[in-house]
């Protein structure tokens, strides 16, 4: 495969020629950019707020009524701390079981995990405290016990790793790692025992058969740095062993870590492979099929003003990208370059019924939809 060194902002990016990029799988995708709002919340979700069977957007203090005009409705106040709004996730979750979709969020400054109750009209949404686990970098939800209901898991770098299990209308806290959990969080079956484990920057936490009545075992097998949320767990090279994909949330670097087994000791080894060492602040990502070939792509981007321009690479151009695995390495494709960055929590969703997943991204530089128009 021919490769070119392409200068970008004084650096050189290793990329493939167009013929190589299209040799396997669909041609690169074209996206149509649309700004929905200039508010600088860093999280967005798609959910049906008003039960009209049409997807809406929820971001910060507002929800936007789909599908065409995205009329803005007020949810309620969000506390501001300098350039930050203390709203670092948007997890759809009908907490009270009334048939209306609520959502879970939390923030770094307030140190509080909350759910916001959908009133079913244009009144303000009531905020309910779930817990005060400490500084929340962001929050994710994964079904750890296979009951069909996701657990709520905040990334609290300065505090232990705690899972919030929902049952009988309430959340119960379970500590799975009694130490500082660090910057970064992922989930997946690392050891192939059929259970969902958790990943933190300095290792992985093995799920027991009874996740809420037995201890989780910590395996300090790697160091991912200021890792992304999430860290992706996926068998990238299809050798039967789950690998890791991690960006650096506050530094340069995007890498995948190949899991190997030492045949003599049967211990796991993790071999680091660079995906994109030339961009910084890959703070969040998705592993989803957006080009329709039934194979997932890595969707991510450089966060805009993550630490208010105090991170390495802050002055570099922002961008949103997808990376396609070609069987040997990842090739980089542009969704948006130079004018929009990723936030802390973004989503994909087919907003138009086209059969293609669109990319919806919030950040300090606004709320945008990138409509997936298919292959070029």
CSV table of C-alpha atoms in Angstrom, one decimal:
chain,number,residue,atom,x,y,z
A,1,UNK,CA,0.0,0.0,0.0
A,2,UNK,CA,1.4,3.4,-1.0
A,3,UNK,CA,1.6,6.0,1.8
A,4,UNK,CA,2.2,9.7,1.8
A,5,UNK,CA,3.5,12.1,4.4
A,6,UNK,CA,1.0,14.9,4.4
A,7,UNK,CA,1.9,18.2,6.2
A,8,UNK,CA,-0.8,19.4,8.6
A,9,UNK,CA,-0.2,22.4,11.0
A,10,UNK,CA,3.5,21.9,10.8
A,11,UNK,CA,3.3,18.1,11.4
A,12,UNK,CA,3.3,15.2,9.1
A,13,UNK,CA,0.4,12.7,9.0
A,14,UNK,CA,0.8,9.3,7.6
A,15,UNK,CA,-2.1,8.6,5.3
A,16,UNK,CA,-3.0,6.2,2.5
A,17,UNK,CA,-3.5,7.1,-1.1
A,18,UNK,CA,-7.1,7.2,-2.3
A,19,UNK,CA,-6.7,4.0,-4.3
A,20,UNK,CA,-5.4,2.1,-1.2
A,21,UNK,CA,-8.2,3.5,1.0
A,22,UNK,CA,-10.9,2.2,-1.3
A,23,UNK,CA,-9.2,-1.1,-2.1
A,24,UNK,CA,-11.1,-2.7,0.8
A,25,UNK,CA,-14.6,-1.7,1.7
A,26,UNK,CA,-16.7,1.3,0.8
A,27,UNK,CA,-15.3,4.6,-0.5
A,28,UNK,CA,-14.9,7.4,2.0
A,29,UNK,CA,-18.2,9.0,3.3
A,30,UNK,CA,-19.4,12.5,2.7
A,31,UNK,CA,-21.0,14.5,5.5
A,32,UNK,CA,-23.3,17.5,5.5
A,33,UNK,CA,-22.7,19.9,8.4
A,34,UNK,CA,-25.5,21.6,10.2
A,35,UNK,CA,-25.3,23.8,13.3
A,36,UNK,CA,-28.2,23.4,15.8
A,37,UNK,CA,-27.1,25.7,18.6
A,38,UNK,CA,-24.1,27.8,19.8
A,39,UNK,CA,-24.5,26.8,23.4
A,40,UNK,CA,-21.2,25.4,24.7
A,41,UNK,CA,-22.4,22.2,26.5
A,42,UNK,CA,-20.1,19.3,25.9
A,43,UNK,CA,-22.6,16.4,25.8
A,44,UNK,CA,-25.5,15.4,23.6
A,45,UNK,CA,-27.8,12.4,23.3
A,46,UNK,CA,-30.6,11.4,20.9
A,47,UNK,CA,-33.9,10.3,22.5
A,48,UNK,CA,-37.6,10.6,22.0
A,49,UNK,CA,-38.5,13.3,24.6
A,50,UNK,CA,-42.1,13.8,23.7
A,51,UNK,CA,-43.1,10.3,22.7
A,52,UNK,CA,-44.0,11.2,19.1
A,53,UNK,CA,-41.7,8.4,17.7
A,54,UNK,CA,-39.4,11.0,16.3
A,55,UNK,CA,-35.8,11.4,17.6
A,56,UNK,CA,-35.0,14.6,19.5
A,57,UNK,CA,-31.7,16.0,20.8
A,58,UNK,CA,-30.9,16.7,24.4
A,59,UNK,CA,-27.9,18.8,25.4
A,60,UNK,CA,-27.3,20.8,28.6
A,61,UNK,CA,-30.1,23.1,29.5
A,62,UNK,CA,-32.2,22.4,26.4
A,63,UNK,CA,-33.8,19.7,24.2
A,64,UNK,CA,-34.4,20.2,20.5
A,65,UNK,CA,-37.5,18.8,18.9
A,66,UNK,CA,-36.9,16.8,15.8
A,67,UNK,CA,-37.0,16.0,13.0
A,68,UNK,CA,-36.6,19.1,10.7
A,69,UNK,CA,-36.4,22.3,12.6
A,70,UNK,CA,-35.2,21.2,16.1
A,71,UNK,CA,-37.2,23.7,18.0
A,72,UNK,CA,-35.5,24.5,21.3
A,73,UNK,CA,-37.2,23.7,24.7
A,74,UNK,CA,-35.9,24.6,28.1
A,75,UNK,CA,-35.0,21.7,30.5
A,76,UNK,CA,-33.5,23.7,33.4
A,77,UNK,CA,-30.4,25.5,34.6
A,78,UNK,CA,-26.9,24.0,34.4
A,79,UNK,CA,-24.3,25.5,36.7
A,80,UNK,CA,-21.4,27.2,34.9
A,81,UNK,CA,-17.8,27.2,36.1
A,82,UNK,CA,-15.7,29.5,34.0
A,83,UNK,CA,-15.9,28.1,30.4
A,84,UNK,CA,-17.4,24.8,31.6
A,85,UNK,CA,-21.0,23.9,32.1
A,86,UNK,CA,-21.2,21.1,34.7
A,87,UNK,CA,-23.0,18.6,32.5
A,88,UNK,CA,-20.6,15.9,31.3
A,89,UNK,CA,-22.8,13.2,30.0
A,90,UNK,CA,-26.3,12.6,28.7
A,91,UNK,CA,-27.5,9.0,29.3
A,92,UNK,CA,-31.1,8.3,28.3
A,93,UNK,CA,-32.8,6.3,31.1
A,94,UNK,CA,-36.4,6.1,32.1
A,95,UNK,CA,-35.6,6.1,35.8
A,96,UNK,CA,-39.1,6.3,37.3
A,97,UNK,CA,-40.7,3.9,34.7
A,98,UNK,CA,-43.4,6.4,33.7
A,99,UNK,CA,-42.8,5.8,30.0
A,100,UNK,CA,-41.1,9.1,29.5
A,101,UNK,CA,-37.3,9.2,28.8
A,102,UNK,CA,-35.3,10.8,31.5
A,103,UNK,CA,-31.5,11.1,31.5
A,104,UNK,CA,-28.4,10.8,33.8
A,105,UNK,CA,-25.6,13.3,34.0
A,106,UNK,CA,-23.0,14.6,36.4
A,107,UNK,CA,-20.1,17.0,36.5
A,108,UNK,CA,-16.6,17.6,37.6
A,109,UNK,CA,-17.2,20.7,39.8
A,110,UNK,CA,-20.4,19.7,41.6
A,111,UNK,CA,-19.1,16.1,42.2
A,112,UNK,CA,-22.7,14.9,41.9
A,113,UNK,CA,-24.4,12.2,39.8
A,114,UNK,CA,-28.0,13.1,39.0
A,115,UNK,CA,-30.9,12.1,36.9
A,116,UNK,CA,-33.3,14.6,35.4
A,117,UNK,CA,-37.0,13.8,35.2
A,118,UNK,CA,-38.9,14.3,32.0
A,119,UNK,CA,-42.2,16.1,33.0
A,120,UNK,CA,-43.9,15.3,29.7
A,121,UNK,CA,-44.6,19.0,29.1
A,122,UNK,CA,-42.7,22.2,28.8
A,123,UNK,CA,-42.1,22.6,32.6
A,124,UNK,CA,-38.6,22.4,34.0
A,125,UNK,CA,-37.2,19.0,34.5
A,126,UNK,CA,-36.8,18.0,38.2
A,127,UNK,CA,-33.2,17.1,39.2
A,128,UNK,CA,-32.7,14.1,41.5
A,129,UNK,CA,-29.4,13.2,43.2
A,130,UNK,CA,-28.1,9.7,42.7
A,131,UNK,CA,-24.8,10.0,44.6
A,132,UNK,CA,-21.9,12.3,45.2
A,133,UNK,CA,-18.9,10.1,44.1
A,134,UNK,CA,-16.4,12.9,43.6
A,135,UNK,CA,-15.1,14.8,40.5
A,136,UNK,CA,-16.8,13.2,37.5
A,137,UNK,CA,-14.8,13.4,34.3
A,138,UNK,CA,-17.8,11.9,32.4
A,139,UNK,CA,-20.2,9.0,32.9
A,140,UNK,CA,-21.0,5.9,30.8
A,141,UNK,CA,-23.7,3.1,31.0
A,142,UNK,CA,-23.0,-0.6,30.3
A,143,UNK,CA,-25.0,-3.6,31.2
A,144,UNK,CA,-22.6,-5.5,33.4
A,145,UNK,CA,-24.9,-8.2,34.7
A,146,UNK,CA,-26.8,-9.1,31.6
A,147,UNK,CA,-30.2,-8.2,33.0
A,148,UNK,CA,-31.0,-5.8,30.1
A,149,UNK,CA,-30.7,-2.7,32.3
A,150,UNK,CA,-27.5,-0.7,32.1
A,151,UNK,CA,-25.4,0.1,35.1
A,152,UNK,CA,-24.3,3.8,35.5
A,153,UNK,CA,-20.6,4.1,35.9
A,154,UNK,CA,-19.0,7.6,36.4
A,155,UNK,CA,-15.3,8.1,35.7
A,156,UNK,CA,-14.0,9.6,38.9
A,157,UNK,CA,-10.2,9.9,38.5
A,158,UNK,CA,-9.5,11.0,42.1
A,159,UNK,CA,-11.8,8.4,43.7
A,160,UNK,CA,-12.6,4.7,43.7
A,161,UNK,CA,-14.5,3.1,40.8
A,162,UNK,CA,-18.1,2.7,41.8
A,163,UNK,CA,-20.9,1.1,39.8
A,164,UNK,CA,-24.5,2.2,40.3
A,165,UNK,CA,-26.9,-0.8,39.8
A,166,UNK,CA,-30.6,0.1,39.1
A,167,UNK,CA,-33.2,-2.2,40.7
A,168,UNK,CA,-36.7,-1.6,42.1
A,169,UNK,CA,-36.7,2.1,41.1
A,170,UNK,CA,-33.5,3.0,42.8
A,171,UNK,CA,-29.7,3.0,42.3
A,172,UNK,CA,-27.4,1.0,44.6
A,173,UNK,CA,-23.7,1.8,44.8
A,174,UNK,CA,-21.1,-1.0,44.5
A,175,UNK,CA,-17.4,-0.3,44.8
A,176,UNK,CA,-15.5,-2.5,42.3
A,177,UNK,CA,-12.0,-0.9,42.7
A,178,UNK,CA,-11.1,0.6,46.0
A,179,UNK,CA,-8.3,3.0,44.8
A,180,UNK,CA,-8.1,6.1,42.6
A,181,UNK,CA,-9.5,4.9,39.3
A,182,UNK,CA,-7.7,7.4,37.1
A,183,UNK,CA,-8.6,9.2,33.9
A,184,UNK,CA,-10.2,6.7,31.5
A,185,UNK,CA,-12.9,4.0,31.5
A,186,UNK,CA,-13.9,1.1,29.3
A,187,UNK,CA,-15.9,-2.1,29.4
A,188,UNK,CA,-15.7,-5.5,27.7
A,189,UNK,CA,-14.9,-9.2,28.2
A,190,UNK,CA,-11.1,-9.1,28.5
A,191,UNK,CA,-10.5,-12.7,29.4
A,192,UNK,CA,-13.2,-14.4,27.4
A,193,UNK,CA,-15.2,-15.8,30.4
A,194,UNK,CA,-18.5,-14.2,29.1
A,195,UNK,CA,-18.5,-11.5,31.8
A,196,UNK,CA,-18.2,-7.8,31.3
A,197,UNK,CA,-15.0,-6.4,32.8
A,198,UNK,CA,-14.0,-2.8,33.3
A,199,UNK,CA,-10.9,-1.0,32.1
A,200,UNK,CA,-9.1,1.8,33.9
A,201,UNK,CA,-5.8,3.4,32.8
A,202,UNK,CA,-3.5,1.2,34.9
A,203,UNK,CA,-5.2,-2.1,34.3
A,204,UNK,CA,-8.5,-4.0,34.1
A,205,UNK,CA,-11.0,-5.1,36.8
A,206,UNK,CA,-12.3,-8.6,36.4
A,207,UNK,CA,-16.0,-9.2,36.9
A,208,UNK,CA,-16.9,-12.1,39.3
A,209,UNK,CA,-19.8,-14.4,38.7
A,210,UNK,CA,-21.9,-12.4,41.1
A,211,UNK,CA,-20.9,-8.8,40.3
A,212,UNK,CA,-22.6,-7.2,43.3
A,213,UNK,CA,-21.8,-9.8,46.0
A,214,UNK,CA,-18.3,-10.8,45.3
A,215,UNK,CA,-15.0,-9.0,44.9
A,216,UNK,CA,-13.7,-7.8,41.6
A,217,UNK,CA,-10.0,-8.6,40.8
A,218,UNK,CA,-7.6,-5.9,39.6
A,219,UNK,CA,-5.0,-6.8,37.0
A,220,UNK,CA,-2.4,-4.0,36.6
A,221,UNK,CA,-1.2,-5.0,33.2
A,222,UNK,CA,-0.7,-1.7,31.3
A,223,UNK,CA,-0.7,2.1,31.6
A,224,UNK,CA,-2.9,4.0,29.2
A,225,UNK,CA,-2.1,7.5,30.4
A,226,UNK,CA,-4.8,10.1,30.5
A,227,UNK,CA,-7.0,7.7,28.6
A,228,UNK,CA,-10.2,8.4,26.7
A,229,UNK,CA,-13.7,7.7,28.0
A,230,UNK,CA,-14.5,5.2,26.8
A,231,UNK,CA,-11.6,3.0,26.2
A,232,UNK,CA,-12.8,0.6,23.5
A,233,UNK,CA,-12.6,-3.1,24.0
A,234,UNK,CA,-12.8,-4.9,20.7
A,235,UNK,CA,-11.1,-7.7,18.8
A,236,UNK,CA,-9.5,-5.4,16.3
A,237,UNK,CA,-7.4,-7.9,14.4
A,238,UNK,CA,-9.9,-10.8,14.7
A,239,UNK,CA,-7.5,-13.2,16.4
A,240,UNK,CA,-10.0,-14.2,19.0
A,241,UNK,CA,-8.5,-12.0,21.8
A,242,UNK,CA,-10.1,-8.7,22.8
A,243,UNK,CA,-7.8,-5.6,22.2
A,244,UNK,CA,-8.0,-2.1,23.5
A,245,UNK,CA,-8.3,1.3,21.7
A,246,UNK,CA,-7.4,4.3,23.8
A,247,UNK,CA,-7.0,8.0,23.0
A,248,UNK,CA,-5.1,10.5,25.1
A,249,UNK,CA,-7.7,12.8,26.5
A,250,UNK,CA,-5.2,15.5,27.5
A,251,UNK,CA,-2.1,14.8,25.4
A,252,UNK,CA,-1.1,13.6,21.9
A,253,UNK,CA,-1.9,10.1,20.8
A,254,UNK,CA,-4.4,7.5,19.7
A,255,UNK,CA,-3.4,3.9,19.9
A,256,UNK,CA,-4.6,0.3,19.9
A,257,UNK,CA,-3.2,-2.3,22.3
A,258,UNK,CA,-3.0,-5.8,20.9
A,259,UNK,CA,-3.6,-8.6,23.4
A,260,UNK,CA,-1.2,-11.5,23.2
A,261,UNK,CA,-0.8,-14.6,25.3
A,262,UNK,CA,2.7,-15.7,26.5
A,263,UNK,CA,2.6,-19.4,25.6
A,264,UNK,CA,5.0,-20.3,28.4
A,265,UNK,CA,3.4,-18.4,31.3
A,266,UNK,CA,-0.1,-18.0,29.8
A,267,UNK,CA,0.1,-14.3,30.9
A,268,UNK,CA,-1.5,-11.5,28.8
A,269,UNK,CA,0.8,-9.1,27.0
A,270,UNK,CA,-0.3,-5.8,25.5
A,271,UNK,CA,1.5,-4.6,22.3
A,272,UNK,CA,1.0,-0.9,21.6
A,273,UNK,CA,0.3,0.2,18.0
A,274,UNK,CA,-0.1,3.8,16.9
A,275,UNK,CA,-3.2,4.9,15.1
A,276,UNK,CA,-2.7,8.7,15.1
A,277,UNK,CA,0.2,10.1,17.2
A,278,UNK,CA,-0.1,13.5,15.6
A,279,UNK,CA,-3.3,14.8,17.1
A,280,UNK,CA,-4.2,15.5,20.8
A,281,UNK,CA,-7.2,15.4,23.1
A,282,UNK,CA,-8.9,12.3,21.8
A,283,UNK,CA,-11.1,12.3,24.8
A,284,UNK,CA,-14.1,10.3,23.6
A,285,UNK,CA,-14.9,7.8,20.9
A,286,UNK,CA,-17.4,5.3,19.4
A,287,UNK,CA,-16.9,1.9,17.8
A,288,UNK,CA,-19.7,1.6,15.3
A,289,UNK,CA,-20.5,0.8,11.7
A,290,UNK,CA,-21.2,4.1,9.9
A,291,UNK,CA,-20.4,3.1,6.3
A,292,UNK,CA,-22.7,0.1,6.1
A,293,UNK,CA,-20.2,-2.7,5.5
A,294,UNK,CA,-21.2,-4.5,8.8
A,295,UNK,CA,-17.7,-3.7,10.3
A,296,UNK,CA,-17.3,-1.1,13.0
A,297,UNK,CA,-15.3,2.0,12.5
A,298,UNK,CA,-13.5,4.1,15.2
A,299,UNK,CA,-15.2,7.5,15.4
A,300,UNK,CA,-13.5,10.2,17.4
A,301,UNK,CA,-12.0,13.7,17.3
A,302,UNK,CA,-10.0,16.3,19.0
A,303,UNK,CA,-11.8,18.0,21.9
A,304,UNK,CA,-12.1,21.7,21.6
A,305,UNK,CA,-10.4,23.6,24.6
A,306,UNK,CA,-10.4,20.6,26.9
A,307,UNK,CA,-8.4,22.4,29.6
A,308,UNK,CA,-9.0,25.9,28.2
A,309,UNK,CA,-6.0,25.7,25.9
A,310,UNK,CA,-3.6,24.3,28.5
A,311,UNK,CA,-3.2,20.8,27.0
A,312,UNK,CA,-0.5,19.8,24.6
A,313,UNK,CA,-1.7,20.5,21.0
A,314,UNK,CA,-4.4,23.0,22.1
A,315,UNK,CA,-3.5,25.3,19.2
A,316,UNK,CA,-3.7,22.6,16.6
A,317,UNK,CA,-6.8,22.5,14.4
A,318,UNK,CA,-9.8,20.6,15.7
A,319,UNK,CA,-11.4,17.8,13.7
A,320,UNK,CA,-13.8,14.8,13.8
A,321,UNK,CA,-12.7,11.7,12.1
A,322,UNK,CA,-13.5,8.0,11.5
A,323,UNK,CA,-10.7,5.4,11.3
A,324,UNK,CA,-11.2,2.3,9.2
A,325,UNK,CA,-9.5,-1.0,9.9
A,326,UNK,CA,-8.1,-2.4,6.6
A,327,UNK,CA,-6.9,-5.7,8.0
A,328,UNK,CA,-3.5,-4.5,9.0
A,329,UNK,CA,-3.8,-0.9,10.2
A,330,UNK,CA,-6.2,2.0,10.5
A,331,UNK,CA,-6.8,4.6,7.8
A,332,UNK,CA,-8.0,8.1,8.7
A,333,UNK,CA,-11.1,9.7,7.1
A,334,UNK,CA,-12.3,13.2,7.8
A,335,UNK,CA,-15.9,14.0,8.9
A,336,UNK,CA,-15.0,17.6,9.8
A,337,UNK,CA,-11.7,19.5,9.9
A,338,UNK,CA,-10.6,22.8,11.2
A,339,UNK,CA,-13.9,24.2,12.5
A,340,UNK,CA,-15.5,21.7,14.9
A,341,UNK,CA,-14.1,19.6,17.8
A,342,UNK,CA,-15.5,16.7,19.8
A,343,UNK,CA,-16.8,17.2,23.3
A,344,UNK,CA,-17.1,14.7,26.1
A,345,UNK,CA,-20.1,12.7,25.0
A,346,UNK,CA,-21.4,12.3,21.5
A,347,UNK,CA,-23.7,9.9,19.6
A,348,UNK,CA,-24.6,8.5,16.2
A,349,UNK,CA,-28.2,8.1,15.0
A,350,UNK,CA,-30.1,7.8,11.8
A,351,UNK,CA,-32.0,11.1,12.2
A,352,UNK,CA,-33.6,11.2,8.7
A,353,UNK,CA,-34.5,7.5,8.0
A,354,UNK,CA,-31.8,7.2,5.3
A,355,UNK,CA,-30.5,4.0,6.8
A,356,UNK,CA,-27.2,5.8,7.5
A,357,UNK,CA,-25.9,6.8,10.9
A,358,UNK,CA,-25.4,10.6,11.3
A,359,UNK,CA,-22.9,12.0,13.8
A,360,UNK,CA,-24.2,14.4,16.5
A,361,UNK,CA,-21.5,16.3,18.4
A,362,UNK,CA,-21.7,18.9,21.2
A,363,UNK,CA,-18.8,21.0,22.5
A,364,UNK,CA,-17.7,24.4,23.7
A,365,UNK,CA,-17.8,25.3,20.0
A,366,UNK,CA,-21.5,24.4,19.6
A,367,UNK,CA,-24.0,21.6,18.8
A,368,UNK,CA,-23.8,20.2,15.3
A,369,UNK,CA,-25.2,17.4,13.2
A,370,UNK,CA,-23.1,15.8,10.5
A,371,UNK,CA,-25.6,14.1,8.2
A,372,UNK,CA,-24.1,11.0,6.6
A,373,UNK,CA,-24.7,11.3,2.8
A,374,UNK,CA,-23.1,8.0,1.9
A,375,UNK,CA,-20.0,7.3,-0.1
A,376,UNK,CA,-18.3,9.9,-2.2
